[in-house]
Coordinates of C-alpha atoms and ligand atoms in Angstrom, one line a residue:
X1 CA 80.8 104.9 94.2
X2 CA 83.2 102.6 95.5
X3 CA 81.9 99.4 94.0
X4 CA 79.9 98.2 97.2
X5 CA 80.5 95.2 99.4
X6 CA 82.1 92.0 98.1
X7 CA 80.1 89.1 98.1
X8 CA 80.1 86.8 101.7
X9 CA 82.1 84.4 101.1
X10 CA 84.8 86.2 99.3
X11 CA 88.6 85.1 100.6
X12 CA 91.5 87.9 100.3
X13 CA 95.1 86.1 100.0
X14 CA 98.6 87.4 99.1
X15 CA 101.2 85.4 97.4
X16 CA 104.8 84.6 96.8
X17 CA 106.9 81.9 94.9
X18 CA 109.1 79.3 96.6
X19 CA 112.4 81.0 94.4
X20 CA 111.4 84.4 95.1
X21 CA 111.5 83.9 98.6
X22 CA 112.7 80.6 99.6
X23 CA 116.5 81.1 99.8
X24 CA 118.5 78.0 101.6
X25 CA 119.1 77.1 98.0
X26 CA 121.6 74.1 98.8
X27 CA 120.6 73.5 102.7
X28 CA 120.3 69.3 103.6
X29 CA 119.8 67.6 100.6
X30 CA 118.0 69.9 98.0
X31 CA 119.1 69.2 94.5
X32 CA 119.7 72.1 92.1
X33 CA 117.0 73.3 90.1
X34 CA 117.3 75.7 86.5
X35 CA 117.0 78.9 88.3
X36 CA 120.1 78.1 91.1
X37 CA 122.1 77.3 87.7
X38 CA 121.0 80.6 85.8
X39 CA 121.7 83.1 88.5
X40 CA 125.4 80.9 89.0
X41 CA 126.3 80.9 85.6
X42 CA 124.7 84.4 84.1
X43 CA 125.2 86.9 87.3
X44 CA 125.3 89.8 84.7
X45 CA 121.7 88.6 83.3
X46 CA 120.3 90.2 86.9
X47 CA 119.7 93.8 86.8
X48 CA 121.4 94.3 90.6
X49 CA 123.9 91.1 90.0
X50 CA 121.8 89.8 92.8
X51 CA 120.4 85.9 92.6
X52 CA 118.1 84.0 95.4
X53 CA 120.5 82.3 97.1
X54 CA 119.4 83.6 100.4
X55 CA 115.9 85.8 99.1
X56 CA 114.0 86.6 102.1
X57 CA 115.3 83.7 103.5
X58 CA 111.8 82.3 104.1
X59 CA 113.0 78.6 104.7
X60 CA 114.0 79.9 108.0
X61 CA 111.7 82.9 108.2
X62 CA 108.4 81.3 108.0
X63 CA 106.8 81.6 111.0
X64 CA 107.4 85.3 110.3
X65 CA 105.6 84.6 107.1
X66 CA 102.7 83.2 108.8
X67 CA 102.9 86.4 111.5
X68 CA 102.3 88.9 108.8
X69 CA 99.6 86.6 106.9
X70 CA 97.6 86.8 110.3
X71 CA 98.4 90.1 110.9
X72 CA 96.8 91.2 107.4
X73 CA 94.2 88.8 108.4
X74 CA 93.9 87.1 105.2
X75 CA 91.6 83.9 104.6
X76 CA 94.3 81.9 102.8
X77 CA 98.3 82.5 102.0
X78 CA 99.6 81.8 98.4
X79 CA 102.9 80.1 98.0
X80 CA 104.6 77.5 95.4
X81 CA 106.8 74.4 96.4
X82 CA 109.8 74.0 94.9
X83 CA 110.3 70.8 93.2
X84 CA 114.3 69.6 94.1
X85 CA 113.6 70.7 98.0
X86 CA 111.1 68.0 97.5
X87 CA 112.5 66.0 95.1
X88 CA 116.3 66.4 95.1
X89 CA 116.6 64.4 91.8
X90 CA 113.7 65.3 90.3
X91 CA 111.9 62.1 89.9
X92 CA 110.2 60.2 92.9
X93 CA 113.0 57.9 93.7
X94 CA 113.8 60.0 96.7
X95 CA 111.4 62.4 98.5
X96 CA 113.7 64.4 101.1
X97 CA 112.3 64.3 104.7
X98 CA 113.5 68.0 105.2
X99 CA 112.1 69.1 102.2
X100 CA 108.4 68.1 102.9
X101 CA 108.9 68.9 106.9
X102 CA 109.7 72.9 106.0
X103 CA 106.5 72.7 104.1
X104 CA 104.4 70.7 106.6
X105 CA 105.7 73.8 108.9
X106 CA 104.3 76.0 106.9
X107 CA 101.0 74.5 106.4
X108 CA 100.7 73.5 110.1
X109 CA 101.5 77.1 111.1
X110 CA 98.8 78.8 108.6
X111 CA 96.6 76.0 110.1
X112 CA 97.0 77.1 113.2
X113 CA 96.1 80.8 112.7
X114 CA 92.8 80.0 111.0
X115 CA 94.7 80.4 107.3
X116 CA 94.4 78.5 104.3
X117 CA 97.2 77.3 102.0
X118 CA 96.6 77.9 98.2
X119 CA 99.8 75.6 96.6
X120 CA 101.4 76.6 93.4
X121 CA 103.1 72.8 92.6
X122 CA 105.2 74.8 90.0
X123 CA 106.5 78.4 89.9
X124 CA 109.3 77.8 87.4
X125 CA 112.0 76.2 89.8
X126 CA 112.7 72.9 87.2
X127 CA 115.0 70.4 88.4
X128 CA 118.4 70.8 86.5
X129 CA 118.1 67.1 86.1
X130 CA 115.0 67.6 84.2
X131 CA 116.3 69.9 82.0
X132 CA 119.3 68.0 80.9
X133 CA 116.6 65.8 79.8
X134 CA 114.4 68.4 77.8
X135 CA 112.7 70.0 80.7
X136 CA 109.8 71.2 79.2
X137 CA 110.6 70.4 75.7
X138 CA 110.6 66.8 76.6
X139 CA 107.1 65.5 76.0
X140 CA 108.1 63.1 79.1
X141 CA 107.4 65.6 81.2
X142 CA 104.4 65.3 80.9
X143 CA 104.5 62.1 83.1
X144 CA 107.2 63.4 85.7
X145 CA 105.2 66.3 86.7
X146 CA 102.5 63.6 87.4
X147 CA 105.2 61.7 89.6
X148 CA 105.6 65.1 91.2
X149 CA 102.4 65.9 92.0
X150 CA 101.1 62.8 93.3
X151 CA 103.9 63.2 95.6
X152 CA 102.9 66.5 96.9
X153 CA 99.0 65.8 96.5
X154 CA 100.1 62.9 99.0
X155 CA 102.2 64.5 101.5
X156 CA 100.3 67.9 101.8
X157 CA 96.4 67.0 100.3
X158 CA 95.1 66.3 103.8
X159 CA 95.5 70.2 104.5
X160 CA 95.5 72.0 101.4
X161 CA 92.8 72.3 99.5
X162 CA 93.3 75.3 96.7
X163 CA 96.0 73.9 94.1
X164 CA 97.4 75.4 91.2
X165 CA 99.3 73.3 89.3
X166 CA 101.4 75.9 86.5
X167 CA 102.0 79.6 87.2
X168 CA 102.0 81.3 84.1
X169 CA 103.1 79.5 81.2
X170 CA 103.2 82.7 78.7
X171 CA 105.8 83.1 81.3
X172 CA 108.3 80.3 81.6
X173 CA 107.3 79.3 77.9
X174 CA 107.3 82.3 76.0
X175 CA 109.5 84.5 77.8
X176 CA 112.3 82.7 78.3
X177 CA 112.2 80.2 75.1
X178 CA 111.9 83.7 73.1
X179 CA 114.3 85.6 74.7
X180 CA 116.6 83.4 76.1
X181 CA 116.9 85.6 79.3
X182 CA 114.9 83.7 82.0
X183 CA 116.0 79.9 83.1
X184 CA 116.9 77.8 81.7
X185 CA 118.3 80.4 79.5
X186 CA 117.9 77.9 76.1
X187 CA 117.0 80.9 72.8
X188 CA 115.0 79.1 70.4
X189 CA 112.5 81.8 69.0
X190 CA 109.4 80.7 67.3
X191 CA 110.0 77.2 68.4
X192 CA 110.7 76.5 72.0
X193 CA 108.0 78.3 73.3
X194 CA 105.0 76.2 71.7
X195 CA 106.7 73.2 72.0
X196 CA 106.6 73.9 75.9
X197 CA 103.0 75.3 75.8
X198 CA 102.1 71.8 74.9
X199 CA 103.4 69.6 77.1
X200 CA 103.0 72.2 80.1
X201 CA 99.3 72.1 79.1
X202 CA 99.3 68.1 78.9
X203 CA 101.5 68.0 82.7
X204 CA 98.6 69.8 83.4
X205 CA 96.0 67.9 82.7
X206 CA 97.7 64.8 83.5
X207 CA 97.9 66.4 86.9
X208 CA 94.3 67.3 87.3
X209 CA 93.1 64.4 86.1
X210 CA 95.2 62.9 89.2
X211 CA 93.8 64.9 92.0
X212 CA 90.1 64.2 90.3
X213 CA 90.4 60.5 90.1
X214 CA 92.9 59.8 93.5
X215 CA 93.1 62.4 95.8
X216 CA 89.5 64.5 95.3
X217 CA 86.8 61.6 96.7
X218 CA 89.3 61.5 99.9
X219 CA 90.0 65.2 100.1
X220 CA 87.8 67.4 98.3
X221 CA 89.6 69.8 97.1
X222 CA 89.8 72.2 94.0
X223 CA 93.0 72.2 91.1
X224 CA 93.6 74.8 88.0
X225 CA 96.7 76.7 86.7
X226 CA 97.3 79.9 87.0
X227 CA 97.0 81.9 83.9
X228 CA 98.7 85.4 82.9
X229 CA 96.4 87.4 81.6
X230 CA 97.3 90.8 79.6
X231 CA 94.4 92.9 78.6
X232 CA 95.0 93.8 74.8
X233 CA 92.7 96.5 73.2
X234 CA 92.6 97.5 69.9
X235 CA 94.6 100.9 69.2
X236 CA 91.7 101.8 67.0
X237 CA 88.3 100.5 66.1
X238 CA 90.0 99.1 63.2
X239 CA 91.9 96.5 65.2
X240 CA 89.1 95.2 66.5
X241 CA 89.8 91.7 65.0
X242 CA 93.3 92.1 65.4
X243 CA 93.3 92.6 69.3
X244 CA 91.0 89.4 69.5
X245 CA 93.6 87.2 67.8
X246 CA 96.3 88.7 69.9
X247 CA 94.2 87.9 73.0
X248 CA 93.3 84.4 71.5
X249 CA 97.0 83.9 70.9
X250 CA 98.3 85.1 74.8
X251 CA 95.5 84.2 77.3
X252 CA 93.8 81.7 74.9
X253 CA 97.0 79.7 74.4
X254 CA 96.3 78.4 77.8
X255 CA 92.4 78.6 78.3
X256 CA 91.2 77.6 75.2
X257 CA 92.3 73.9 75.3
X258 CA 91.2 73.8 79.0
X259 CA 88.5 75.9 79.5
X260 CA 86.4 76.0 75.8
X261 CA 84.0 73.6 75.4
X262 CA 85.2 72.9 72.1
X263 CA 89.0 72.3 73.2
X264 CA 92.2 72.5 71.2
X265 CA 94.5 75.5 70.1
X266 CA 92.3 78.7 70.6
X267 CA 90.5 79.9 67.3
X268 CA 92.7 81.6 64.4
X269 CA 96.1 81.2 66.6
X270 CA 97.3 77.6 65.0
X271 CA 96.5 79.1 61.4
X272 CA 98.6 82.2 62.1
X273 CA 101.8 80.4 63.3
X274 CA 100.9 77.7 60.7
X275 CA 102.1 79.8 58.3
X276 CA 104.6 82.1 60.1
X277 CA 106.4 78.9 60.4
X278 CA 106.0 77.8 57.2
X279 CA 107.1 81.8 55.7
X280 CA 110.2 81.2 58.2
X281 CA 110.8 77.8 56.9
X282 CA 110.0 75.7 59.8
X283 CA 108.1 72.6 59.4
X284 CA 104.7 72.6 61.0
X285 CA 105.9 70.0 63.7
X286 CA 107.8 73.4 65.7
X287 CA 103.8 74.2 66.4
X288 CA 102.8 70.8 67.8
X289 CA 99.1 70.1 67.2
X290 CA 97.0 68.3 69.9
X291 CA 95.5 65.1 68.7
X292 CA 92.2 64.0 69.3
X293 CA 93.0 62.2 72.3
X294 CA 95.2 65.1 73.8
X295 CA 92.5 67.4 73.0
X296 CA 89.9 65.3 75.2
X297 CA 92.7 64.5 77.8
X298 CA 93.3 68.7 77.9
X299 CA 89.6 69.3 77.8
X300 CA 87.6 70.4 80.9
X301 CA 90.6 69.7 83.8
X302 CA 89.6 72.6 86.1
X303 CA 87.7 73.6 88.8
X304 CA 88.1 77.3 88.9
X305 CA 89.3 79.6 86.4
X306 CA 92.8 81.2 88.0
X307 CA 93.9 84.7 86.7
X308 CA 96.8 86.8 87.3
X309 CA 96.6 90.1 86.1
X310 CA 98.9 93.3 86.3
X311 CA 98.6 95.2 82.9
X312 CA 97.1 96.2 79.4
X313 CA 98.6 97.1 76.0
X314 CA 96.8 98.2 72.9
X315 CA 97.5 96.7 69.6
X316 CA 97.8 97.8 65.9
X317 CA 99.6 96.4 62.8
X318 CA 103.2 97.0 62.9
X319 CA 104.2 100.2 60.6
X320 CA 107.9 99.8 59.2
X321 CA 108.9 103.4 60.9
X322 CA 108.0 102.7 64.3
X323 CA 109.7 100.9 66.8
X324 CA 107.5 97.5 68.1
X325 CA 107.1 97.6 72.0
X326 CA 107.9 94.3 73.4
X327 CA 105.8 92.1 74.9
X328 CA 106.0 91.3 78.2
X329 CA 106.9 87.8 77.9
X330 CA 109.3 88.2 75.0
X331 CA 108.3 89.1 71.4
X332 CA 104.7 87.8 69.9
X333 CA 106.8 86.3 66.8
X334 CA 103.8 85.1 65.3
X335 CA 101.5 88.3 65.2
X336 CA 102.9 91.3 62.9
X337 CA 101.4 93.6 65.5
X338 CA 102.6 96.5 67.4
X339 CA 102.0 96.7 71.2
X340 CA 101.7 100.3 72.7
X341 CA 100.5 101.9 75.5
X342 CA 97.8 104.4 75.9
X343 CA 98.8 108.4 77.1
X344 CA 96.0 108.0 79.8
X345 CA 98.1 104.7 81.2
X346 CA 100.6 105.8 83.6
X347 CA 103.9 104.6 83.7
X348 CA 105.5 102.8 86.3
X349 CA 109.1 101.9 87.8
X350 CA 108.9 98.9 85.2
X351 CA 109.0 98.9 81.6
X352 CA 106.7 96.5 81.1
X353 CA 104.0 98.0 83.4
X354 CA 101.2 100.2 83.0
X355 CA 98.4 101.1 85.0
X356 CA 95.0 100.6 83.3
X357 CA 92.7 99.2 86.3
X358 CA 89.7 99.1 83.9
X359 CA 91.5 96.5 81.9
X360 CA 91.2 93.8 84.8
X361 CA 87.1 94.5 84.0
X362 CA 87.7 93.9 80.6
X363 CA 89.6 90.8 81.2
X364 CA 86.9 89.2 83.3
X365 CA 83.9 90.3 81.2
X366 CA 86.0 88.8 78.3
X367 CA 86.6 85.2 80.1
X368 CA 83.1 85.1 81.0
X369 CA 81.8 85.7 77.4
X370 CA 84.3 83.1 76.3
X371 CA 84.4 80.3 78.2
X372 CA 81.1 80.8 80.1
X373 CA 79.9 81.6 83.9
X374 CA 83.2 80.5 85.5
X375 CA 84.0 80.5 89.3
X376 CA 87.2 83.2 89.1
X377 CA 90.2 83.5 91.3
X378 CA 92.7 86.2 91.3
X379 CA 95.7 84.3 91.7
X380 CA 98.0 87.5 91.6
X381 CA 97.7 91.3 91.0
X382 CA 99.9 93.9 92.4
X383 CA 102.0 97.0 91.8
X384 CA 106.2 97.7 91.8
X385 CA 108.0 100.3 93.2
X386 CA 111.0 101.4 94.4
X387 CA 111.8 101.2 98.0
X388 CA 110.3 102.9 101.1
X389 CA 107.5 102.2 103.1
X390 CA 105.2 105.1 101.9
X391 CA 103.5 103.8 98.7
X392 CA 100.6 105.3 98.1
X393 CA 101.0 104.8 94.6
X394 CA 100.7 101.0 95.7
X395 CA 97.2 101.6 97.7
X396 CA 96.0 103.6 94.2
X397 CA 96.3 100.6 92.3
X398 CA 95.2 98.4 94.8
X399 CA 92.3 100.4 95.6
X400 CA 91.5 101.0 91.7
X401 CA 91.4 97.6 90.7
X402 CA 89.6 95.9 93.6
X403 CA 86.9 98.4 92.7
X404 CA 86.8 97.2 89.1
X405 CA 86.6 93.7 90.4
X406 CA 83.3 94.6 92.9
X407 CA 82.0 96.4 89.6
X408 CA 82.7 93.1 87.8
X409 CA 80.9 90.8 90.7
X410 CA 78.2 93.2 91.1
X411 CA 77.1 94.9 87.9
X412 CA 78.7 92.4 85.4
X413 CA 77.2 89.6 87.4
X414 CA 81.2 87.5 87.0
X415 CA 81.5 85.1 89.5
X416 CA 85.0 86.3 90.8
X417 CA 85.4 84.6 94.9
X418 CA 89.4 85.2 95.6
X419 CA 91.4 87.9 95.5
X420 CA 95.8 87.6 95.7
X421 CA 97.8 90.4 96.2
X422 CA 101.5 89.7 95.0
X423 CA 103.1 89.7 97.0
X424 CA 103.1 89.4 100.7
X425 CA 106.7 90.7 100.2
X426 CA 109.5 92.2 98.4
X427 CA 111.3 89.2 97.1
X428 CA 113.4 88.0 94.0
X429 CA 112.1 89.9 91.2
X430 CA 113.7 87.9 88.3
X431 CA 115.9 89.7 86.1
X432 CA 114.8 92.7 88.5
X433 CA 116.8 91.5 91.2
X434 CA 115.7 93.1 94.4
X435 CA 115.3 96.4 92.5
X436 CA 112.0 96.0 92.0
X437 CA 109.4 95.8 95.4
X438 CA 105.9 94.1 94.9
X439 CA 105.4 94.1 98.6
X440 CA 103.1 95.0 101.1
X441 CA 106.1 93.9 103.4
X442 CA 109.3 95.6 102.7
X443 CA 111.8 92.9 103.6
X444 CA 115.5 94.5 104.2
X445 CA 117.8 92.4 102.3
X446 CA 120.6 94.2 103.6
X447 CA 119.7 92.5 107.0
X448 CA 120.9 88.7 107.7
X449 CA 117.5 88.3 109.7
X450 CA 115.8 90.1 106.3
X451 CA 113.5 92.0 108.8
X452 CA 109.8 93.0 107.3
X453 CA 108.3 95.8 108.1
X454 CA 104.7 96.4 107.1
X455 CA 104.1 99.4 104.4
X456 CA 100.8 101.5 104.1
X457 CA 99.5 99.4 101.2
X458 CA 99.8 96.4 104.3
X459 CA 98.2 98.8 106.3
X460 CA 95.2 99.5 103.4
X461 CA 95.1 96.4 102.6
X462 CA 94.9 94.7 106.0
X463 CA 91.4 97.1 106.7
X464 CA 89.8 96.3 103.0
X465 CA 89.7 92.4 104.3
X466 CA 88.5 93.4 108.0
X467 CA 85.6 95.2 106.3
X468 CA 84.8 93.7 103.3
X469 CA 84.8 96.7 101.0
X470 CA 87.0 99.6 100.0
X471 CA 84.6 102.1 102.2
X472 CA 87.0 102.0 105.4
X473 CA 86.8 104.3 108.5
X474 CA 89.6 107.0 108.5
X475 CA 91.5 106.0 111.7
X476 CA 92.7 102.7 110.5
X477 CA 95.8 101.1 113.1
X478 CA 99.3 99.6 111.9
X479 CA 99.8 96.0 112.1
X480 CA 102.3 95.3 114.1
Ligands
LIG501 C1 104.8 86.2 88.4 C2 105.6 86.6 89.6 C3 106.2 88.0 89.5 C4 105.1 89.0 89.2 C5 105.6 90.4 89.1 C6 104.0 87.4 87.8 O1 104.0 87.3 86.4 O2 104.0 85.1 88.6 O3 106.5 85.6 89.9 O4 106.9 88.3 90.6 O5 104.5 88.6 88.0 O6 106.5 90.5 88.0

């Protein structure tokens, strides 16, 4: 059983991330955003020394880009902007004429082959001028990134019609506020990371709210964030409850206040930190609550639900002789919980990673009874490896997971219509480097023209679109 068909209608995309892949990091008049500054000033900080000052060079490589998204015939490309190409300073006061033409050439080209553009307005490329200002610490920001995306909702809303305003803030909140090793590189455990989670949450919805009023009666399109979900189980039966607040506290952070009807700081997380904080000593202002107002403002500012997914832990309360497995995204300061993985989960190249495909089942039977019958869109989901165009371990999880997701559709009856693959290349794995391949392009960096050449998983891939399923005839042919 292979899952059967998926459902007409259903749109296959692959992704990437304006730093990841961008490169021309100081071309024209592009101002200088947190992650150009963290690579600069903290080489050692990358596993391979390597920053993306030159990526896949995709600012000059994107009708290449476009190539390989026809080639794998998907129904829509995922990409991000990055905010100082468009906004050199920032703020508004100067939108740069080369910035928006690379992306109009990008849109125009996907156009043109019959593609459609899903836009991540942020992938964690903040303006440095932000940051000397707060960044997302400053409840400001809220504001800016409204200035920001009625910019790009102005210059680019005529063609694209799948936005996403935030990509993961467990990421760019959590993991580097708690560790202090991702951009902007600021430590400030147990504090930074909520204070981020709120305004992120309120840019937003001030951003939705945008689009819904402005920009949807003219172009009728669809915004949401996309949301990093990790599948948490409990270690034993036990833990039942305990797994539930840790999935309250990681994927409800950011669904809860958006997507409940009830709105507001998902149930049981704010008493938890409430009184981690005040057992640490902080006042309760490090956990900003939402007022009444922020909670309405928060409240209901999607259209689609949009999930990333890659991996599962199980949970159980911390015993004093063993060590705690990190969380992805930086330690879970506020839950006295171990993380572990399961023997039947096998291990990847990445420590973080571990392959459980029935977890991404799991994680959309679990949004569904939360928040109700949403429409769900994979916004990423993909495997790393080393190099070499032979990754069959690649196809596996591909195939293994897109057959939980038609079990989802079709015997869980969850309305899941879009499915990502990250990424449509090797790129700029963060503190990875280029050490670490997500592709189903492998892009030789050691080239100046960073030539791609297809892998199998492109290969795999490219015939599970053309037919619709993962039943696919034997004799399947390269792209070229
Ligand atoms: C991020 C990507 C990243 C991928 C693999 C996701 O959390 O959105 O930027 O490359 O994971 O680590």
């Amino acid at each position: 059983d292979l899952g059967g068909q998926f459902p007409p209608g259903f749109k296959f995309g692959a992704g990437t991330s304006s730093y990841q892949v961008e490169g021309a990091w100081n071309v024209s008049d592009k101002g200088v955003n947190i992650l150009d500054k963290f690579v600069h000033d903290h080489p050692t900080s990358i596993k391979d020394l390597s920053n993306g000052d030159v990526a896949c060079d995709s600012y000059h490589n994107w009708e290449r880009d476009v190539e390989m998204a026809a080639e794998l015939g998907l129904d829509y490309y995922r990409f991000s902007l990055s905010w100082s190409r468009i906004l050199p300073t920032g703020f508004p006061n100067k939108i740069s004429k080369d910035g928006v033409k690379y992306y109009n050439k990008l849109i125009n080209g996907l156009q043109a082959k019959g593609i459609e553009a899903m836009v991540t307005i942020y992938h964690w490329d903040l303006p440095l001028p932000l940051q000397e200002l707060g960044g997302w610490t400053n409840p400001l920001i809220a504001d800016w990134f409204e200035d920001y995306a009625r910019v790009v909702y102005t210059q680019f809303g005529d063609r694209v019609k799948l936005w996403l305003t935030v990509n993961e803030p467990i990421s760019f909140c959590d993991g580097s506020y708690n560790t202090g090793v991702g951009a902007p590189g600021v430590l400030s455990p147990d504090v930074g990371a909520y204070i981020c989670n709120k305004h992120v949450l309120l840019a937003h919805a001030k951003a939705w709210r945008l689009y819904d009023k402005e920009f949807r009666p003219k172009f009728n399109g669809r915004v949401s964030l996309a949301n990093n979900l990790l599948w948490i189980e409990p270690y034993s039966e036990e833990y039942t409850d305990l797994a539930e607040l840790a999935l309250q506290n990681s994927a409800g952070r950011y669904s809860h206040p958006i997507f409940s009807e009830a709105g507001g700081w998902p149930p049981g997380v704010e008493e938890v930190i409430a009184k981690v904080c005040l057992e640490k000593g902080y006042p309760r202002s490090t956990f900003p609550s939402f007022s009444k107002e922020e909670i309405e403002l928060v409240k209901g500012t999607y259209d689609y639900y949009g999930m990333n997914h890659y991996t599962s832990r199980l949970i159980r309360e911390a015993h004093p002789d063993e060590k705690l497995l990190p969380w992805p995204y930086g330690d879970a300061p506020d839950l006295k919980a171990k993380m572990t993985v399961s023997d039947k989960w096998p291990a990847t190249v990445v420590p973080w990673f571990y392959v459980n495909p029935k977890g991404i089942r799991k994680q959309l039977a679990w949004l569904k009874q939360q928040y109700g019958d949403l429409e769900i869109m994979i916004t990423e989901n993909g495997f790393p490896t080393y190099h070499g165009l032979n990754d069959t371990a690649r196809i596996d999880y591909y195939k293994k997971n897109l057959k939980q997701i038609l079990l989802s559709i079709n015997k869980d009856g969850v309305n899941v219509t879009h499915y990502t693959a990250w990424s449509l290349m090797d790129n700029f794995e963060w503190a990875d480097g280029y050490t670490t391949k997500f592709g189903l392009y492998e892009v030789d960096f050691n080239d100046p023209k960073r030539t791609r050449t297809p892998r199998e998983s492109a290969i795999y891939y490219a015939s599970v679109i053309k037919n619709r399923s993962l039943d696919i005839p034997s004799n399947t042919t390269k792209p070229k």
